[in-house]
mmCIF file of C-alpha atoms in Angstrom:
data_model
loop_
_atom_site.group_PDB
_atom_site.id
_atom_site.type_symbol
_atom_site.label_atom_id
_atom_site.label_comp_id
_atom_site.label_asym_id
_atom_site.label_seq_id
_atom_site.Cartn_x
_atom_site.Cartn_y
_atom_site.Cartn_z
ATOM 1 C CA VAL A 236 128.934 55.716 87.715
ATOM 2 C CA ASP A 237 130.610 52.535 89.066
ATOM 3 C CA GLU A 238 131.476 51.639 92.629
ATOM 4 C CA ASN A 239 135.003 53.190 92.387
ATOM 5 C CA GLU A 240 133.727 56.505 91.084
ATOM 6 C CA ALA A 241 130.941 56.529 93.691
ATOM 7 C CA PHE A 242 133.624 55.961 96.377
ATOM 8 C CA ASP A 243 135.652 58.700 94.996
ATOM 9 C CA ALA A 244 132.717 61.157 95.167
ATOM 10 C CA LEU A 245 131.986 60.142 98.778
ATOM 11 C CA ARG A 246 135.654 60.730 99.625
ATOM 12 C CA GLN A 247 135.391 64.385 98.034
ATOM 13 C CA ALA A 248 132.236 65.015 99.875
ATOM 14 C CA MET A 249 133.528 63.949 103.166
ATOM 15 C CA ALA A 250 136.637 66.345 102.609
ATOM 16 C CA GLU A 251 134.306 69.200 101.591
ATOM 17 C CA ILE A 252 132.075 69.027 104.597
ATOM 18 C CA GLY A 253 134.857 68.255 107.069
ATOM 19 C CA MET A 254 133.838 64.730 107.895
ATOM 20 C CA PRO A 255 136.913 62.847 109.323
ATOM 21 C CA ARG A 256 137.750 59.764 107.273
ATOM 22 C CA GLU A 257 138.407 57.707 110.400
ATOM 23 C CA LEU A 258 134.451 57.782 111.068
ATOM 24 C CA HIS A 259 133.179 55.938 108.315
ATOM 25 C CA THR A 260 134.463 54.123 105.095
ATOM 26 C CA PRO A 261 133.026 54.791 101.780
ATOM 27 C CA ALA A 262 131.415 51.266 101.740
ATOM 28 C CA ASP A 263 129.720 52.167 105.170
ATOM 29 C CA LEU A 264 128.351 55.502 103.953
ATOM 30 C CA ALA A 265 127.070 54.007 100.725
ATOM 31 C CA ARG A 266 124.989 51.507 102.886
ATOM 32 C CA GLN A 267 123.795 54.462 104.919
ATOM 33 C CA ILE A 268 122.889 56.432 101.834
ATOM 34 C CA GLU A 269 121.079 53.394 100.462
ATOM 35 C CA ALA A 270 118.934 53.150 103.634
ATOM 36 C CA ILE A 271 118.074 57.056 103.363
ATOM 37 C CA ARG A 272 116.819 56.685 99.990
ATOM 38 C CA GLY A 273 115.694 53.075 99.867
ATOM 39 C CA ILE A 274 112.064 53.648 101.246
ATOM 40 C CA PRO A 275 109.418 56.158 100.369
ATOM 41 C CA ALA A 276 109.101 59.507 102.261
ATOM 42 C CA GLU A 277 106.296 58.306 104.299
ATOM 43 C CA GLY A 278 108.362 55.412 105.901
ATOM 44 C CA ALA A 279 111.724 57.403 105.702
ATOM 45 C CA VAL A 280 114.228 56.503 108.336
ATOM 46 C CA VAL A 281 115.781 58.872 110.736
ATOM 47 C CA ALA A 282 119.380 59.536 109.547
ATOM 48 C CA ASP A 283 122.401 61.177 111.188
ATOM 49 C CA GLU A 284 122.690 64.763 110.316
ATOM 50 C CA GLY A 285 126.147 64.438 109.182
ATOM 51 C CA VAL A 286 125.355 61.723 106.714
ATOM 52 C CA LEU A 287 122.356 63.763 105.422
ATOM 53 C CA ALA A 288 124.627 66.579 104.738
ATOM 54 C CA LEU A 289 127.289 64.303 103.123
ATOM 55 C CA TYR A 290 124.487 62.772 101.028
ATOM 56 C CA ARG A 291 123.421 66.361 99.778
ATOM 57 C CA ARG A 292 126.869 67.109 98.985
ATOM 58 C CA TYR A 293 127.438 63.828 97.305
ATOM 59 C CA GLN A 294 124.398 64.381 94.911
ATOM 60 C CA GLN A 295 125.709 68.002 94.047
ATOM 61 C CA ILE A 296 129.181 66.320 93.002
ATOM 62 C CA LEU A 297 127.582 63.631 90.821
ATOM 63 C CA GLY A 298 125.013 66.170 89.461
ATOM 64 C CA LYS A 299 127.792 68.648 88.425
ATOM 65 C CA ALA A 300 129.470 65.904 86.552
ATOM 66 C CA ARG A 301 126.165 65.019 84.951
ATOM 67 C CA LYS A 302 126.276 61.526 86.470
ATOM 68 C CA TRP A 303 124.063 59.025 88.355
ATOM 69 C CA ASP A 304 124.667 56.214 90.656
ATOM 70 C CA LEU A 305 122.515 53.152 90.528
ATOM 71 C CA GLY A 306 120.718 53.787 93.691
ATOM 72 C CA GLU A 307 119.588 57.298 92.609
ATOM 73 C CA LEU A 308 117.772 56.144 89.360
ATOM 74 C CA VAL A 309 114.466 54.985 91.128
ATOM 75 C CA PRO A 310 114.118 57.955 93.379
ATOM 76 C CA ALA A 311 114.908 60.454 90.600
ATOM 77 C CA ALA A 312 112.412 58.653 88.182
ATOM 78 C CA LEU A 313 109.752 58.575 90.990
ATOM 79 C CA GLU A 314 110.204 62.376 91.580
ATOM 80 C CA ALA A 315 109.834 63.077 87.745
ATOM 81 C CA LEU A 316 106.662 61.030 87.600
ATOM 82 C CA ARG A 317 104.993 62.936 90.431
ATOM 83 C CA GLN A 318 106.231 66.431 89.305
ATOM 84 C CA ASP A 319 104.970 66.011 85.677
ATOM 85 C CA GLU A 320 101.597 64.772 85.076
ATOM 86 C CA VAL A 321 102.001 64.886 81.382
ATOM 87 C CA LEU A 322 104.922 62.478 81.460
ATOM 88 C CA ALA A 323 103.124 60.260 84.060
ATOM 89 C CA SER A 324 100.142 60.012 81.798
ATOM 90 C CA LEU A 325 102.399 59.109 78.851
ATOM 91 C CA PHE A 326 104.146 56.315 80.557
ATOM 92 C CA ARG A 327 100.624 54.976 82.136
ATOM 93 C CA ARG A 328 99.518 54.748 78.542
ATOM 94 C CA LEU A 329 102.588 52.819 77.587
ATOM 95 C CA CYS A 330 102.516 50.538 80.497
ATOM 96 C CA GLN A 331 99.036 49.228 80.404
ATOM 97 C CA TYR A 332 100.241 45.837 81.605
ATOM 98 C CA VAL A 333 103.222 45.329 83.863
ATOM 99 C CA MET A 334 105.041 42.076 84.870
ATOM 100 C CA VAL A 335 107.638 42.194 87.768
ATOM 101 C CA ASP A 336 110.171 39.217 87.918
ATOM 102 C CA GLU A 337 112.160 38.734 91.181
ATOM 103 C CA TRP A 338 109.137 40.296 93.250
ATOM 104 C CA GLN A 339 110.722 39.282 96.450
ATOM 105 C CA ASP A 340 113.704 41.741 95.900
ATOM 106 C CA VAL A 341 111.589 44.764 95.084
ATOM 107 C CA SER A 342 112.044 47.436 97.813
ATOM 108 C CA LEU A 343 109.012 49.504 98.929
ATOM 109 C CA LEU A 344 110.336 52.632 97.109
ATOM 110 C CA GLU A 345 110.408 50.590 93.889
ATOM 111 C CA TYR A 346 106.905 49.316 94.620
ATOM 112 C CA THR A 347 105.950 52.988 94.953
ATOM 113 C CA PHE A 348 107.400 53.823 91.583
ATOM 114 C CA LEU A 349 105.616 50.761 90.008
ATOM 115 C CA LYS A 350 102.093 52.087 91.411
ATOM 116 C CA GLU A 351 102.917 55.574 89.752
ATOM 117 C CA LEU A 352 103.146 53.787 86.601
ATOM 118 C CA LEU A 353 100.020 51.884 86.879
ATOM 119 C CA GLU A 354 96.511 52.947 85.909
ATOM 120 C CA GLY A 355 94.301 50.190 87.008
ATOM 121 C CA ASP A 356 95.369 46.733 88.400
ATOM 122 C CA ASN A 357 96.787 45.068 85.547
ATOM 123 C CA LEU A 358 99.917 43.889 87.412
ATOM 124 C CA PHE A 359 101.394 40.349 87.273
ATOM 125 C CA VAL A 360 104.313 39.660 89.693
ATOM 126 C CA VAL A 361 106.736 36.596 89.900
ATOM 127 C CA GLY A 362 108.578 35.781 93.069
ATOM 128 C CA SER A 363 109.537 33.514 96.040
ATOM 129 C CA PRO A 364 109.958 34.822 99.618
ATOM 130 C CA ALA A 365 112.248 31.794 99.923
ATOM 131 C CA GLN A 366 114.839 33.488 97.569
ATOM 132 C CA SER A 367 114.814 37.059 99.158
ATOM 133 C CA ILE A 368 118.433 38.240 99.426
ATOM 134 C CA TYR A 369 118.225 41.926 99.167
ATOM 135 C CA GLY A 370 117.360 42.881 102.726
ATOM 136 C CA TRP A 371 120.381 45.044 102.803
ATOM 137 C CA ARG A 372 118.811 47.291 100.248
ATOM 138 C CA ARG A 373 115.473 47.585 101.879
ATOM 139 C CA ALA A 374 113.807 44.826 100.113
ATOM 140 C CA HIS A 375 111.676 43.579 102.934
ATOM 141 C CA TYR A 376 109.198 40.946 101.500
ATOM 142 C CA GLU A 377 106.741 40.804 104.568
ATOM 143 C CA ALA A 378 106.099 44.478 104.299
ATOM 144 C CA LEU A 379 105.923 44.509 100.506
ATOM 145 C CA ALA A 380 103.466 41.659 100.672
ATOM 146 C CA GLU A 381 101.273 43.281 103.058
ATOM 147 C CA ARG A 382 101.111 46.511 101.039
ATOM 148 C CA PHE A 383 100.353 44.500 97.943
ATOM 149 C CA ARG A 384 97.456 42.763 99.611
ATOM 150 C CA ASP A 385 96.110 46.072 100.805
ATOM 151 C CA ASP A 386 96.444 47.525 97.363
ATOM 152 C CA PHE A 387 95.156 44.658 95.249
ATOM 153 C CA PRO A 388 92.897 42.493 97.504
ATOM 154 C CA GLN A 389 91.622 40.921 94.520
ATOM 155 C CA ALA A 390 94.892 39.428 93.470
ATOM 156 C CA GLU A 391 95.011 35.798 92.562
ATOM 157 C CA THR A 392 97.857 33.515 93.778
ATOM 158 C CA ILE A 393 99.143 30.939 91.426
ATOM 159 C CA VAL A 394 101.787 28.443 93.029
ATOM 160 C CA LEU A 395 104.365 26.878 90.745
ATOM 161 C CA GLU A 396 104.899 23.359 92.116
ATOM 162 C CA ARG A 397 106.832 21.657 89.133
ATOM 163 C CA ASN A 398 110.548 22.243 88.211
ATOM 164 C CA TYR A 399 111.355 21.599 84.734
ATOM 165 C CA ARG A 400 114.891 22.760 84.660
ATOM 166 C CA SER A 401 116.787 20.801 87.462
ATOM 167 C CA THR A 402 117.287 17.245 88.395
ATOM 168 C CA ARG A 403 116.004 15.655 91.595
ATOM 169 C CA GLN A 404 119.362 16.021 93.190
ATOM 170 C CA ILE A 405 119.513 19.728 92.726
ATOM 171 C CA VAL A 406 115.850 20.371 93.617
ATOM 172 C CA ALA A 407 116.551 18.394 96.828
ATOM 173 C CA ALA A 408 119.632 20.342 97.609
ATOM 174 C CA ALA A 409 117.885 23.782 97.145
ATOM 175 C CA ALA A 410 114.909 22.671 99.296
ATOM 176 C CA SER A 411 117.129 21.559 102.144
ATOM 177 C CA LEU A 412 118.000 25.298 102.477
ATOM 178 C CA VAL A 413 114.554 26.443 102.803
ATOM 179 C CA PRO A 414 112.731 26.359 106.324
ATOM 180 C CA ASP A 415 110.548 23.158 106.782
ATOM 181 C CA ASP A 416 107.483 25.522 107.336
ATOM 182 C CA TYR A 417 107.698 27.113 104.021
ATOM 183 C CA HIS A 418 105.592 24.909 101.880
ATOM 184 C CA GLU A 419 106.003 26.772 98.584
ATOM 185 C CA GLY A 420 109.563 25.781 98.649
ATOM 186 C CA ARG A 421 108.738 22.115 98.020
ATOM 187 C CA MET A 422 108.873 21.302 94.250
ATOM 188 C CA GLU A 423 108.730 18.218 91.951
ATOM 189 C CA PRO A 424 111.285 17.783 89.498
ATOM 190 C CA GLU A 425 110.409 16.745 85.917
ATOM 191 C CA LYS A 426 113.835 15.696 85.044
ATOM 192 C CA GLY A 427 114.323 12.841 87.262
ATOM 193 C CA ASP A 428 117.629 11.786 88.680
ATOM 194 C CA GLY A 429 121.187 13.070 87.976
ATOM 195 C CA PRO A 430 124.614 13.417 89.476
ATOM 196 C CA GLN A 431 125.079 14.229 93.111
ATOM 197 C CA VAL A 432 125.702 17.933 93.936
ATOM 198 C CA GLN A 433 129.060 18.801 95.008
ATOM 199 C CA ILE A 434 130.174 21.726 97.085
ATOM 200 C CA HIS A 435 133.821 23.031 97.080
ATOM 201 C CA LEU A 436 135.037 25.653 99.556
ATOM 202 C CA ALA A 437 137.747 28.027 98.118
ATOM 203 C CA TYR A 438 139.500 30.178 100.442
ATOM 204 C CA ASP A 439 140.559 32.875 98.074
ATOM 205 C CA PRO A 440 140.058 33.695 94.255
ATOM 206 C CA ASP A 441 143.363 32.071 93.263
ATOM 207 C CA SER A 442 142.453 28.851 94.980
ATOM 208 C CA GLU A 443 139.129 29.085 93.472
ATOM 209 C CA ALA A 444 140.604 29.344 90.002
ATOM 210 C CA ASP A 445 142.890 26.324 90.644
ATOM 211 C CA LEU A 446 139.995 24.319 91.446
ATOM 212 C CA VAL A 447 137.998 25.097 88.540
ATOM 213 C CA ALA A 448 141.005 24.369 86.316
ATOM 214 C CA GLN A 449 141.623 21.141 88.086
ATOM 215 C CA LEU A 450 137.791 20.162 87.597
ATOM 216 C CA LEU A 451 138.019 20.989 83.954
ATOM 217 C CA GLU A 452 141.105 18.901 83.344
ATOM 218 C CA ARG A 453 139.656 16.015 85.384
ATOM 219 C CA TYR A 454 136.466 16.132 83.229
ATOM 220 C CA ARG A 455 138.629 16.220 79.974
ATOM 221 C CA GLU A 456 140.707 13.075 81.049
ATOM 222 C CA GLU A 457 138.035 10.963 82.806
ATOM 223 C CA GLU A 458 134.785 11.979 81.141
ATOM 224 C CA LEU A 459 136.370 12.694 77.723
ATOM 225 C CA LEU A 460 134.778 16.051 77.452
ATOM 226 C CA ARG A 461 136.306 18.691 75.273
ATOM 227 C CA TYR A 462 137.142 22.057 76.770
ATOM 228 C CA GLN A 463 134.740 23.646 74.048
ATOM 229 C CA ASP A 464 131.959 21.534 75.684
ATOM 230 C CA MET A 465 132.377 22.783 79.139
ATOM 231 C CA ALA A 466 131.334 26.129 80.623
ATOM 232 C CA VAL A 467 132.217 28.012 83.827
ATOM 233 C CA LEU A 468 129.371 29.819 85.373
ATOM 234 C CA PHE A 469 129.799 33.052 87.678
ATOM 235 C CA ARG A 470 127.421 35.415 89.203
ATOM 236 C CA GLU A 471 129.262 38.826 88.471
ATOM 237 C CA TRP A 472 131.690 39.801 85.662
ATOM 238 C CA ARG A 473 134.371 40.901 88.020
ATOM 239 C CA GLN A 474 134.600 37.263 89.143
ATOM 240 C CA SER A 475 136.008 36.399 85.730
#
């Protein structure tokens, strides 16, 4: 389900268990549910009984519709592996070597699922604690790193110190956002110098779109670039 369908199901669950809408917004409840299921059972958070009842009804509503929300996929997959040893053995044979990107954003629940897939220690992870941005969904790098060191004491660390993608100005701008005591954030660019980084603050989506259009027009007139030679990058499809 997408976010709107999930919020509709939460509103239905609130009505069915008698939870007043004034107490919580669907977005607030979604965050609380994420906290409930975002870490393994041995480290489970203490949740409000009303939210737990809502969560159970929410699961029933989605289950009856034969739908899943994104946050439920990992807990469901973990439960399936733990309950079906034949299925777990099949996946362990298929996943003899595992590589995980964006390691700093892995939650402890996802790490627990990952360990269920492993038979041995053929694990390669790539990440940077300076880029950890998913603390809101229980991706706490410090706890993950400690668990990883305990489980794989023989693991070797390879520090990547060369940047082959960006110019010196871009690398310097990124490094300025990293704390001084974080040495792994210091990289040497291979591309050399380029134009200065520019930051524009837009106050709403319309002003952002106007700004982008003005920049494209300026590049066409001043730099003699064709529209087909320019691109606008955005993080999420809804920003389009």
